[in-house]
Every structure is written in structure tokens, then in C-alpha cells.
Amino acid sequence: MQTFRKVLVHLSKEDSFPKAAHFQQSIVGHFCKASEEDALMVSCGLEQNRFLISSKEFPGSRRAWIQRPSSCPMKLLSRDPSASLPLHGGVDAAVATLLQSAARKVLLTRRSQRMTLFPDVWVPPGGHIEPNEQLLEAGLRELQEETGLKLREGEFSWTLLGLWESVYPPLLSLGLPTHHHIVAYLFLHSSESHGQLEARLKPNEGEVSAYAWLDVPVVSSIVGTENGDHEGTTRTGNLPPNVSITEVDNGSSRRVPIPMATFFGNGNNKGVSAGTRFALRRWLQRVRHNWT
């Protein structure tokens, strides 16, 4: 009986047989007609303990946008035929959960300084998809493991926001890639208020150092960063200079203000990650559509 230690990304273009993506392969570039394109619509889904991305629909698949930053290291390395990286075991499949309260506030967590990937960066709770899981199962598990939140059946709905090609470090100027993921961003809409949800929050301090509930104006300013890849400018409008967050340490928590500009990053892999900005932009489009 075959066993699986982790779920890897497989690709199928047109009618080709699905093949495992190799670590240095540009996933978005595999499907784009022009090498400079950074986003397109694909079909995706979990199938036989592999995360399949296809140019065509298949049983159980979902249609979704897949995107990469314009500075994606795999995109840039693909232009250099002499470039090579140490052997790795393929491209990992991950999930991240953007949780919205009844009052349209979304939960972000700040990753611990001890984390190997993206330390001190603001993201939705998430992690690797485990064998024999479905997307929602993986998202709910990661949400509970990182925040202690177990959503009650029948009190939330969900959808797939999109896929993000994530490479770490996110810029070649920070070093050669050591990790390559496709992250499926899920949107979970809870019928509970953020106060009800926060009452059950018990962050895992090994992974989370702080959390924040962000409203639409703050998110609008965050996604106003023009390029979504640690470049561009931000538009804060009339927002207050500070945002209230909750920091956790040794079992205790305290609310503290931090500068709004913290979420915009400093160009060195800080603030809100590019993938999170992509997910927030997709979420904001849904919220504004529902308002009209």
C-alpha cells in the first residue's frame, strides 16, 4: 500500500497526463502563453493525495485564479538556462484561511520570529495540506492549530479565493529559493462576531506572536500597495496612523497600537506578505460586490 508523507503539486496542460512539478519550475509560467504574464484562470483540486492544477476542468475541480508576484524568483530563474538549484522534492501544496466575522472584519496573524519561513510577517493561518485531507479540512485544521478556533458546523460558509505561487526567500536579492509552494487561499465567512470568535482564540505561540482583526478601510489601504511584491507605494487616505493588535507572550495577551505602515512592509520580507495581499484583494472584491 502506497503511503504519502506530503501533498505535492502536479500539473496537466491541455490533455497531458498529470506530472509532478519540479522545484525550480515556474508554475504560473507553465500555463501562461507569454512568459511575462503573472496570472491566469486554472482548474484545481485534490486528487489521489496530489494537488492537481490543470488548464482544463476535471471531476471535483474548482476554477480559480493563480498568480505570482512580478518578482517571483522562479520566473526570473527560468530566463537563465544556466541557473540551477540544489535538488528538492517538488512543489508543496499549502492552504491558508482568511476568516471573516459577521461584521466584515478579517483575521490576520503575525508569524513568530522563530518561524523558518516568513518570520514576523502578517498572514492568515495556514500550512501544509496533509495526506487524505480535502481543502476545507486542511484549512479548518490549520486555523484550529494556530489560533485555537474551532468553527461550529453550520455557522460558516466557505469558498476558494485563489492560488498563489509562493517562493522563499521571495526575492532573489535575499538568496536562492529554498522553498516553493502553491498556496490555496480559502475564504471562511463566519456568522459570529469577531468578539465571539476572539473569546475562543488561544494562539499557538510557537507559530503566532500577534493577531489583528482588520476592517474594510484598513484592508483597502493594504491592497493599495501597487505591485503586491514589496514594491510600489501605499495609499492610506484618511486612516488613523495606528492599528490595534493583540500580542501574545507566555500565555498572556495585551492590546497594543502599531503604526499602520507596519502592514505595508519595508521591502525586506516584512509587513503583509505578497500572497496575503493577493488574498485580501480577492476578498475585498467579494465584499464590495455584495454591497452593490
CSV table of C-alpha atoms in Angstrom, one decimal:
chain,number,residue,atom,x,y,z
A,1,MET,CA,0.0,0.0,0.0
A,2,GLN,CA,1.4,3.4,-1.1
A,3,THR,CA,1.9,5.9,1.7
A,4,PHE,CA,2.2,9.7,1.2
A,5,ARG,CA,4.3,11.9,3.5
A,6,LYS,CA,3.1,15.2,2.0
A,7,VAL,CA,0.9,16.5,-0.8
A,8,LEU,CA,2.8,17.7,-3.9
A,9,VAL,CA,1.7,19.9,-6.8
A,10,HIS,CA,1.0,18.1,-10.1
A,11,LEU,CA,0.4,19.8,-13.5
A,12,SER,CA,-1.7,18.9,-16.5
A,13,LYS,CA,-1.7,21.2,-19.6
A,14,GLU,CA,-4.4,20.6,-22.2
A,15,ASP,CA,-4.8,16.8,-22.2
A,16,SER,CA,-1.4,15.8,-20.9
A,17,PHE,CA,-1.0,13.2,-18.1
A,18,PRO,CA,-0.5,14.9,-14.7
A,19,LYS,CA,3.1,15.1,-13.8
A,20,ALA,CA,4.7,16.3,-10.6
A,21,ALA,CA,6.0,19.8,-10.8
A,22,HIS,CA,9.7,20.1,-10.2
A,23,PHE,CA,11.1,22.5,-7.6
A,24,GLN,CA,12.6,25.1,-10.0
A,25,GLN,CA,9.6,25.0,-12.4
A,26,SER,CA,7.6,28.2,-12.7
A,27,ILE,CA,4.1,27.0,-12.1
A,28,VAL,CA,2.3,30.1,-13.5
A,29,GLY,CA,4.8,30.2,-16.4
A,30,HIS,CA,3.9,26.6,-17.2
A,31,PHE,CA,0.4,27.6,-18.2
A,32,CYS,CA,0.9,31.2,-19.4
A,33,LYS,CA,1.2,31.7,-23.2
A,34,ALA,CA,3.5,34.7,-22.6
A,35,SER,CA,6.4,34.3,-20.1
A,36,GLU,CA,5.8,37.7,-18.7
A,37,GLU,CA,2.2,37.1,-17.6
A,38,ASP,CA,1.7,36.7,-13.9
A,39,ALA,CA,-1.9,35.5,-13.5
A,40,LEU,CA,-4.5,33.2,-15.3
A,41,MET,CA,-7.5,31.1,-14.6
A,42,VAL,CA,-7.0,27.3,-14.0
A,43,SER,CA,-8.8,24.3,-12.6
A,44,CYS,CA,-7.5,22.8,-9.4
A,45,GLY,CA,-8.3,20.2,-6.8
A,46,LEU,CA,-7.0,17.4,-4.6
A,47,GLU,CA,-6.9,14.1,-6.3
A,48,GLN,CA,-5.2,10.9,-5.0
A,49,ASN,CA,-3.1,12.8,-2.5
A,50,ARG,CA,-1.8,15.2,-5.0
A,51,PHE,CA,-2.8,18.8,-5.7
A,52,LEU,CA,-3.6,18.9,-9.3
A,53,ILE,CA,-3.6,22.2,-11.4
A,54,SER,CA,-4.9,21.8,-14.9
A,55,SER,CA,-5.7,24.0,-17.8
A,56,LYS,CA,-9.0,22.0,-18.2
A,57,GLU,CA,-11.7,21.1,-15.7
A,58,PHE,CA,-11.7,17.6,-14.2
A,59,PRO,CA,-14.1,15.8,-11.8
A,60,GLY,CA,-14.2,17.6,-8.4
A,61,SER,CA,-12.1,20.6,-9.6
A,62,ARG,CA,-12.7,24.2,-8.9
A,63,ARG,CA,-11.9,27.2,-11.2
A,64,ALA,CA,-9.6,29.7,-9.6
A,65,TRP,CA,-7.1,32.4,-10.4
A,66,ILE,CA,-3.5,31.5,-9.9
A,67,GLN,CA,-1.0,34.4,-9.6
A,68,ARG,CA,2.7,35.1,-8.8
A,69,PRO,CA,4.5,38.3,-8.0
A,70,SER,CA,6.2,40.0,-10.9
A,71,SER,CA,9.5,39.4,-9.0
A,72,CYS,CA,8.9,35.7,-8.5
A,73,PRO,CA,12.3,34.0,-8.2
A,74,MET,CA,11.3,31.0,-10.3
A,75,LYS,CA,10.1,33.3,-13.1
A,76,LEU,CA,13.4,35.1,-13.1
A,77,LEU,CA,15.5,31.9,-12.9
A,78,SER,CA,13.6,30.4,-15.8
A,79,ARG,CA,15.1,33.1,-18.0
A,80,ASP,CA,18.6,31.9,-17.3
A,81,PRO,CA,19.2,28.5,-18.8
A,82,SER,CA,22.4,28.1,-16.8
A,83,ALA,CA,20.7,28.7,-13.5
A,84,SER,CA,20.4,25.6,-11.3
A,85,LEU,CA,19.4,24.9,-7.7
A,86,PRO,CA,20.1,22.0,-5.3
A,87,LEU,CA,17.7,19.1,-5.7
A,88,HIS,CA,14.4,19.4,-3.8
A,89,GLY,CA,11.4,17.2,-3.6
A,90,GLY,CA,9.0,19.1,-5.8
A,91,VAL,CA,6.5,21.8,-5.1
A,92,ASP,CA,4.5,21.6,-1.9
A,93,ALA,CA,0.8,22.3,-1.6
A,94,ALA,CA,-0.4,24.5,1.3
A,95,VAL,CA,-3.6,26.2,2.4
A,96,ALA,CA,-4.3,29.5,4.2
A,97,THR,CA,-7.6,30.5,5.8
A,98,LEU,CA,-8.9,34.1,5.6
A,99,LEU,CA,-11.6,34.2,8.3
A,100,GLN,CA,-14.3,36.9,8.2
A,101,SER,CA,-16.5,37.8,11.1
A,102,ALA,CA,-20.2,38.7,10.8
A,103,ALA,CA,-19.2,42.4,10.8
A,104,ARG,CA,-16.8,42.1,7.8
A,105,LYS,CA,-13.5,42.0,9.9
A,106,VAL,CA,-10.8,39.6,8.8
A,107,LEU,CA,-8.3,37.8,11.0
A,108,LEU,CA,-4.6,38.0,10.3
A,109,THR,CA,-1.8,36.6,12.4
A,110,ARG,CA,1.8,37.7,12.8
A,111,ARG,CA,4.2,34.7,12.4
A,112,SER,CA,6.6,34.1,15.2
A,113,GLN,CA,10.2,35.3,14.9
A,114,ARG,CA,11.2,31.6,15.4
A,115,MET,CA,9.5,30.5,12.2
A,116,THR,CA,11.8,29.4,9.4
A,117,LEU,CA,9.6,30.8,6.6
A,118,PHE,CA,8.4,34.4,6.6
A,119,PRO,CA,9.2,35.3,10.3
A,120,ASP,CA,7.4,38.4,11.6
A,121,VAL,CA,5.1,38.5,8.5
A,122,TRP,CA,1.4,39.1,8.7
A,123,VAL,CA,-0.6,36.2,7.1
A,124,PRO,CA,-3.9,34.2,7.5
A,125,PRO,CA,-3.5,31.0,9.5
A,126,GLY,CA,-2.2,28.2,7.2
A,127,GLY,CA,0.2,25.5,6.5
A,128,HIS,CA,0.8,22.3,4.5
A,129,ILE,CA,-2.0,20.1,3.3
A,130,GLU,CA,-1.7,16.7,4.8
A,131,PRO,CA,-2.4,13.4,3.0
A,132,ASN,CA,-6.0,12.3,2.8
A,133,GLU,CA,-7.3,15.8,3.5
A,134,GLN,CA,-9.6,18.0,1.5
A,135,LEU,CA,-9.1,21.7,1.2
A,136,LEU,CA,-11.7,22.7,3.8
A,137,GLU,CA,-10.4,20.1,6.2
A,138,ALA,CA,-6.9,21.3,5.9
A,139,GLY,CA,-8.0,25.0,6.3
A,140,LEU,CA,-10.0,24.3,9.4
A,141,ARG,CA,-7.2,22.1,10.9
A,142,GLU,CA,-4.6,24.9,10.4
A,143,LEU,CA,-7.0,27.5,11.8
A,144,GLN,CA,-7.5,25.5,14.9
A,145,GLU,CA,-3.8,24.5,15.3
A,146,GLU,CA,-2.6,28.1,15.1
A,147,THR,CA,-5.4,30.1,16.8
A,148,GLY,CA,-7.4,27.5,18.9
A,149,LEU,CA,-10.5,28.4,16.9
A,150,LYS,CA,-12.8,25.5,16.1
A,151,LEU,CA,-15.6,26.8,13.9
A,152,ARG,CA,-19.0,25.4,14.6
A,153,GLU,CA,-20.6,23.4,11.9
A,154,GLY,CA,-23.4,25.3,10.2
A,155,GLU,CA,-22.2,28.7,11.3
A,156,PHE,CA,-19.8,29.4,8.4
A,157,SER,CA,-19.6,29.2,4.6
A,158,TRP,CA,-16.5,29.0,2.5
A,159,THR,CA,-15.1,29.4,-1.0
A,160,LEU,CA,-11.7,29.3,-2.7
A,161,LEU,CA,-10.3,32.8,-3.2
A,162,GLY,CA,-7.4,31.8,-5.5
A,163,LEU,CA,-4.0,30.2,-5.7
A,164,TRP,CA,-0.6,31.9,-5.0
A,165,GLU,CA,2.8,30.7,-6.2
A,166,SER,CA,4.9,31.3,-3.1
A,167,VAL,CA,8.7,31.1,-3.1
A,168,TYR,CA,11.0,31.7,-0.1
A,169,PRO,CA,13.0,33.8,0.0
A,170,PRO,CA,10.6,35.9,-2.0
A,171,LEU,CA,13.3,37.9,-3.8
A,172,LEU,CA,16.5,36.7,-5.4
A,173,SER,CA,18.3,39.6,-3.7
A,174,LEU,CA,17.6,37.8,-0.4
A,175,GLY,CA,19.1,34.5,-1.6
A,176,LEU,CA,18.4,31.5,-3.8
A,177,PRO,CA,15.0,29.8,-3.2
A,178,THR,CA,14.8,27.1,-0.5
A,179,HIS,CA,11.0,26.6,-0.5
A,180,HIS,CA,8.4,26.5,-3.2
A,181,HIS,CA,4.7,26.3,-2.5
A,182,ILE,CA,1.3,26.7,-4.2
A,183,VAL,CA,-1.0,28.2,-1.5
A,184,ALA,CA,-4.7,27.8,-1.8
A,185,TYR,CA,-6.4,30.7,-0.1
A,186,LEU,CA,-9.8,29.9,1.4
A,187,PHE,CA,-12.4,32.4,2.5
A,188,LEU,CA,-14.4,31.4,5.6
A,189,HIS,CA,-17.4,33.6,6.3
A,190,SER,CA,-18.5,33.1,9.9
A,191,SER,CA,-21.9,34.1,11.2
A,192,GLU,CA,-20.3,35.0,14.6
A,193,SER,CA,-19.0,38.4,15.5
A,194,HIS,CA,-15.2,38.9,15.9
A,195,GLY,CA,-15.8,39.4,19.6
A,196,GLN,CA,-17.4,35.9,19.9
A,197,LEU,CA,-14.6,34.4,17.8
A,198,GLU,CA,-11.9,36.2,19.8
A,199,ALA,CA,-13.3,34.8,23.1
A,200,ARG,CA,-12.3,31.4,21.9
A,201,LEU,CA,-8.9,32.4,20.5
A,202,LYS,CA,-5.9,30.6,22.0
A,203,PRO,CA,-3.0,31.4,19.7
A,204,ASN,CA,-0.2,28.8,19.4
A,205,GLU,CA,2.8,30.9,20.5
A,206,GLY,CA,5.2,28.6,18.7
A,207,GLU,CA,3.7,30.0,15.4
A,208,VAL,CA,1.8,33.1,16.3
A,209,SER,CA,3.1,36.2,18.1
A,210,ALA,CA,0.1,38.5,17.5
A,211,TYR,CA,-3.2,38.8,15.7
A,212,ALA,CA,-5.5,41.5,14.4
A,213,TRP,CA,-9.0,42.0,13.2
A,214,LEU,CA,-8.9,44.3,10.2
A,215,ASP,CA,-11.8,46.1,8.7
A,216,VAL,CA,-12.5,47.1,5.1
A,217,PRO,CA,-10.8,50.5,5.2
A,218,VAL,CA,-7.6,49.1,6.5
A,219,VAL,CA,-7.6,46.2,4.1
A,220,SER,CA,-8.3,48.7,1.2
A,221,SER,CA,-5.2,50.6,2.2
A,222,ILE,CA,-3.1,47.4,2.4
A,223,VAL,CA,-4.1,46.2,-1.0
A,224,GLY,CA,-3.5,49.7,-2.4
A,225,THR,CA,0.2,48.7,-2.5
A,226,GLU,CA,0.6,48.9,-6.2
A,227,ASN,CA,2.6,45.8,-7.2
A,228,GLY,CA,1.9,43.4,-4.3
A,229,ASP,CA,5.6,42.3,-4.4
A,230,HIS,CA,7.4,44.5,-1.9
A,231,GLU,CA,7.4,47.4,-4.3
A,232,GLY,CA,5.2,50.4,-5.2
A,233,THR,CA,3.5,52.9,-3.0
A,234,THR,CA,0.7,52.8,-0.5
A,235,ARG,CA,-2.4,54.9,-0.2
A,236,THR,CA,-3.5,55.5,3.4
A,237,GLY,CA,-6.2,58.1,2.7
A,238,ASN,CA,-7.7,59.4,6.0
A,239,LEU,CA,-6.9,56.3,8.0
A,240,PRO,CA,-5.6,56.6,11.6
A,241,PRO,CA,-1.8,56.3,12.0
A,242,ASN,CA,-2.1,53.3,14.2
A,243,VAL,CA,-3.9,49.9,14.2
A,244,SER,CA,-4.8,48.0,17.4
A,245,ILE,CA,-3.4,44.4,17.5
A,246,THR,CA,-3.2,41.8,20.2
A,247,GLU,CA,0.3,40.5,21.1
A,248,VAL,CA,0.7,37.1,22.9
A,249,ASP,CA,3.6,36.1,25.1
A,250,ASN,CA,3.9,33.4,27.8
A,251,GLY,CA,0.2,32.7,27.9
A,252,SER,CA,-0.9,36.3,28.3
A,253,SER,CA,-2.1,38.8,25.8
A,254,ARG,CA,-2.2,42.6,25.5
A,255,ARG,CA,-3.6,45.0,23.1
A,256,VAL,CA,-1.1,47.5,21.6
A,257,PRO,CA,-1.2,50.0,18.8
A,258,ILE,CA,1.2,49.6,15.9
A,259,PRO,CA,1.8,52.0,13.0
A,260,MET,CA,-0.5,51.5,10.1
A,261,ALA,CA,2.6,51.5,7.9
A,262,THR,CA,3.8,48.3,9.5
A,263,PHE,CA,1.4,46.3,7.4
A,264,PHE,CA,2.9,47.8,4.2
A,265,GLY,CA,6.3,46.2,4.8
A,266,ASN,CA,9.7,47.6,4.5
A,267,GLY,CA,10.9,45.9,1.3
A,268,ASN,CA,12.7,43.2,3.2
A,269,ASN,CA,10.1,40.5,3.6
A,270,LYS,CA,8.1,42.2,6.4
A,271,GLY,CA,4.6,43.5,6.8
A,272,VAL,CA,1.8,41.7,5.0
A,273,SER,CA,3.1,39.0,2.6
A,274,ALA,CA,2.5,39.4,-1.2
A,275,GLY,CA,0.3,36.3,-1.2
A,276,THR,CA,-1.8,37.7,1.7
A,277,ARG,CA,-2.2,40.9,-0.2
A,278,PHE,CA,-3.4,38.9,-3.2
A,279,ALA,CA,-6.0,37.1,-1.0
A,280,LEU,CA,-7.1,40.3,0.7
A,281,ARG,CA,-7.6,41.9,-2.7
A,282,ARG,CA,-9.7,39.0,-3.8
A,283,TRP,CA,-11.7,39.2,-0.6
A,284,LEU,CA,-12.2,42.9,-0.9
A,285,GLN,CA,-13.7,42.4,-4.4
A,286,ARG,CA,-16.2,40.0,-3.0
A,287,VAL,CA,-17.2,42.3,-0.2
A,288,ARG,CA,-17.7,45.3,-2.4
A,289,HIS,CA,-19.7,43.2,-4.9
A,290,ASN,CA,-22.0,42.1,-2.1
A,291,TRP,CA,-22.5,45.7,-1.1
A,292,THR,CA,-23.7,46.7,-4.6
